[in-house]
Amino acid sequence: MQKNEQEYLAILRTRLSGTLPQENLDDILSDYAEHFRIGKSKGRSEEDLYTSLGSPEEVAREIKATYMVTKAEETRSCGNILHAVLSTIGLGLFNLVFVLVPFIVLVILLGLIFLAGVMFSVMGPVMFVFALLPILGISSFDFWFSPAAGLFFSIGITSFGILMIIGDYYLARTFYYLGIRYLKWNINVIKGTESIV
Amino acid sequence: MTGKTPGNDNKDPAKGLRIISTINPTRLILWLVAITIVSFVIGFSILFLASGVPGNTGEPIAAFKLSAISNSTAFPLDGASAGNVLLTFGPGNLEISGGSAGDNLMEATVYAGSAPWEPEVSENTTGPVKTLSVTDKGHHSKEFFAVDAKRQWKIHLNEQVPIGLDVTIGVGDSRLDLGDLNLTALNVNAGVGGSEIDLGGYHGGRFDAMINSGVGDLELRVPSMSNTRITTSNGLGDVDVKGLRFDNGAYVTPGYDSAKPVNEIQIQHKVGSVTLEAV
């Protein structure tokens, strides 16, 4: 494999096509072609420029991760944040620990809170019925110690469940925002444009 | 003319969405928080007040004592020389044993949450046999407080007269210490819960027994010196056998002799373990 401009741009194109929109891809390739043109005008060889720009595979991964994170920031969706996380993990194996593990933990946490909220929201009305039956004089399974108290507890449980679902939504939005910031910081640290401390 | 008439509002499918979109999220959350807090405060307050309601302490209820014959929980033989006792019990704990006074067929102590839950009693004497039926009515009255109070029956039966015993148990644990009784028949129908039937030391007459058990563990103890044959039909669960031997499709006591009078016990058990023991 020859280390020249054509090869470098070909690798970038192959790695990024299908991920980035054609317009963005053309801009990026144009930028890197410009790097080569300026470098060559100063008398540097294409091989020297190829090496100094960094491996085109790594550069492609960084561009892809940056694009995905930006896309996730602009358009909030589960798919976008998932792609952003996966792209960032591709930047280094250590990100399995620093990105994937926290991401999975947060997803499980949000999922559990949501499930608990749904469970309470559904259980509440059922408990309400079990509280109402003995008050109406209908024989049933004695669920509540006190049916009168049970009526109020079931209302409280239902509204608490709905609150949990709403809270989970806002928590997910906060985690989303913080996650995007963390991914950006992570990419910048890997690029070397930001230090850890 | 395309203008909307008031009547068309009900047919507008987007109306609901528009109403939802006008709800202020902050206000909605505040309302939900308020409803949650107020509901729990009221609920706990009612519980606190209900715990002080008279008759909710699990003490034997006076109404049952007074409504029973002779102002007592004792049910006399009234000259009968044999008895049939039918007990139908709902949820709670049931204990049956011997120990009733010689002239009483049964003595009962009923623990319940309130007077409306006292059991129904029916007595009938035909010739030398007195039939006594005690039935848990369940909850049919309107109850606002303390439905789930402790419920327990403690039954003492006469040890001398021959008794046919029929017990139906709903949900709960039951312990039947029948070793001191003189049985003519035994029928046990248990719904959900553990059942312990102890015939250890039994020295009464021959009897046949039918035990139907739904969900829960069942323990049956028979005297090893008796001539007893036990057949089981078990659904889900293990059968643990101690001191009995398997003979011709049934478990029998060590000295079993088919030529002599045999106590036949049939067990039909659906879910749970069965323990058979000769003691």
Coordinates of C-alpha atoms in Angstrom, one line a residue, chain A residues 11-163:
Chain A
I11 CA -9.7 5.3 2.8
L12 CA -11.5 8.2 4.3
R13 CA -14.2 8.0 1.7
T14 CA -14.7 4.3 2.1
R15 CA -14.9 4.5 5.9
L16 CA -17.3 7.5 6.0
S17 CA -19.5 7.0 3.1
G18 CA -22.9 5.7 4.2
T19 CA -22.5 7.3 7.6
L20 CA -22.1 11.0 6.7
P21 CA -24.3 12.9 4.3
Q22 CA -22.6 13.3 0.9
E23 CA -22.3 17.0 1.4
N24 CA -20.4 16.7 4.7
L25 CA -18.3 13.9 3.3
D26 CA -17.3 16.1 0.3
D27 CA -16.4 18.9 2.7
I28 CA -14.2 16.7 4.8
L29 CA -12.4 15.2 1.8
S30 CA -11.9 18.6 0.4
D31 CA -10.4 19.8 3.7
Y32 CA -7.9 16.9 3.8
A33 CA -7.1 17.4 0.1
E34 CA -6.4 21.0 1.0
H35 CA -4.0 19.8 3.8
F36 CA -2.1 17.8 1.2
R37 CA -2.0 20.7 -1.3
I38 CA -0.7 23.2 1.2
G39 CA 1.8 20.7 2.6
K40 CA 3.1 19.8 -0.9
S41 CA 3.4 23.5 -1.8
K42 CA 5.8 23.8 1.2
G43 CA 7.9 21.0 -0.2
R44 CA 6.7 18.1 2.0
S45 CA 6.2 14.7 0.5
E46 CA 2.8 13.0 0.3
E47 CA 4.1 10.1 2.5
D48 CA 5.3 12.6 5.2
L49 CA 1.9 14.4 5.1
Y50 CA 0.1 11.0 5.2
T51 CA 2.0 10.1 8.4
S52 CA 1.6 13.5 10.0
L53 CA -2.1 13.6 9.5
G54 CA -2.5 10.3 11.4
S55 CA -3.9 7.0 10.3
P56 CA -6.9 7.6 8.0
E57 CA -8.8 4.7 9.7
E58 CA -8.4 6.5 13.1
V59 CA -9.3 9.8 11.6
A60 CA -12.4 8.3 10.0
R61 CA -13.4 6.8 13.4
E62 CA -13.0 10.2 15.1
I63 CA -14.9 12.0 12.4
K64 CA -17.7 9.4 12.6
A65 CA -17.9 9.6 16.4
T66 CA -18.0 13.4 16.3
Y67 CA -20.7 13.5 13.6
M68 CA -22.8 10.9 15.5
V69 CA -22.6 12.8 18.8
T70 CA -23.4 16.1 17.0
K71 CA -26.4 14.4 15.3
A72 CA -27.6 13.0 18.7
E73 CA -27.3 16.5 20.2
E74 CA -29.3 18.0 17.4
T75 CA -32.0 15.3 17.2
R76 CA -32.8 13.6 20.4
S77 CA -33.7 9.9 19.9
C78 CA -32.8 6.6 21.4
G79 CA -31.3 5.5 18.0
N80 CA -29.1 8.5 17.7
I81 CA -27.7 8.3 21.2
L82 CA -27.0 4.6 20.7
H83 CA -25.1 5.2 17.5
A84 CA -23.2 8.0 19.2
V85 CA -22.2 5.7 22.1
L86 CA -21.2 2.8 19.7
S87 CA -19.2 5.2 17.6
T88 CA -17.4 6.5 20.6
I89 CA -16.7 3.0 21.8
G90 CA -15.0 2.4 18.5
L91 CA -12.4 5.0 19.3
G92 CA -10.7 2.8 21.9
L93 CA -11.2 -0.4 23.8
F94 CA -11.0 1.4 27.1
N95 CA -14.3 3.1 26.2
L96 CA -16.0 -0.2 26.8
V97 CA -15.4 0.6 30.5
F98 CA -15.7 4.4 30.3
V99 CA -18.6 4.7 27.9
L100 CA -20.4 1.4 27.4
V101 CA -20.7 0.3 31.1
P102 CA -22.1 3.7 32.4
F103 CA -24.5 3.7 29.4
I104 CA -25.8 0.3 30.1
V105 CA -26.1 1.1 33.8
L106 CA -28.1 4.2 33.1
V107 CA -30.3 2.5 30.5
I108 CA -31.1 -0.3 33.1
L109 CA -31.8 2.3 35.8
L110 CA -34.1 4.3 33.6
G111 CA -35.8 1.1 32.5
L112 CA -36.4 -0.1 36.1
I113 CA -37.8 3.3 37.1
F114 CA -40.1 3.2 34.2
L115 CA -41.3 -0.3 34.9
A116 CA -41.8 0.5 38.5
G117 CA -43.9 3.5 37.5
V118 CA -46.0 1.5 35.1
M119 CA -46.4 -1.2 37.8
F120 CA -47.6 1.2 40.4
S121 CA -49.9 3.0 37.9
V122 CA -51.5 -0.3 37.0
M123 CA -51.6 -1.8 40.5
G124 CA -53.2 1.3 42.0
P125 CA -56.6 0.9 40.2
V126 CA -56.6 -2.8 40.9
M127 CA -55.9 -2.2 44.6
F128 CA -58.7 0.5 44.5
V129 CA -61.2 -2.2 43.3
F130 CA -60.1 -4.5 46.1
A131 CA -60.6 -1.7 48.6
L132 CA -64.0 -0.9 47.1
L133 CA -65.4 -4.4 47.1
P134 CA -65.6 -4.9 50.9
I135 CA -67.0 -1.4 51.3
L136 CA -69.8 -2.4 49.0
G137 CA -70.3 -5.5 50.9
I138 CA -69.0 -7.8 48.2
S139 CA -67.0 -10.8 49.5
S140 CA -63.5 -10.8 48.0
F141 CA -59.9 -11.5 48.8
D142 CA -59.0 -9.3 51.8
F143 CA -56.1 -7.3 50.3
W144 CA -56.3 -4.3 52.6
F145 CA -56.1 -4.2 56.3
S146 CA -58.6 -1.3 56.1
P147 CA -60.6 -0.8 52.9
A148 CA -61.1 2.9 53.7
A149 CA -57.4 3.4 54.0
G150 CA -56.9 1.2 51.0
L151 CA -58.9 3.6 48.8
F152 CA -56.6 6.4 49.6
F153 CA -53.4 4.3 49.4
S154 CA -54.4 3.0 46.0
I155 CA -55.0 6.6 44.8
G156 CA -51.6 7.6 46.2
I157 CA -49.9 4.6 44.6
T158 CA -51.4 5.4 41.2
S159 CA -50.4 9.0 41.3
F160 CA -46.9 8.0 42.6
G161 CA -46.6 5.6 39.7
I162 CA -47.5 8.4 37.2
L163 CA -45.0 10.7 38.9

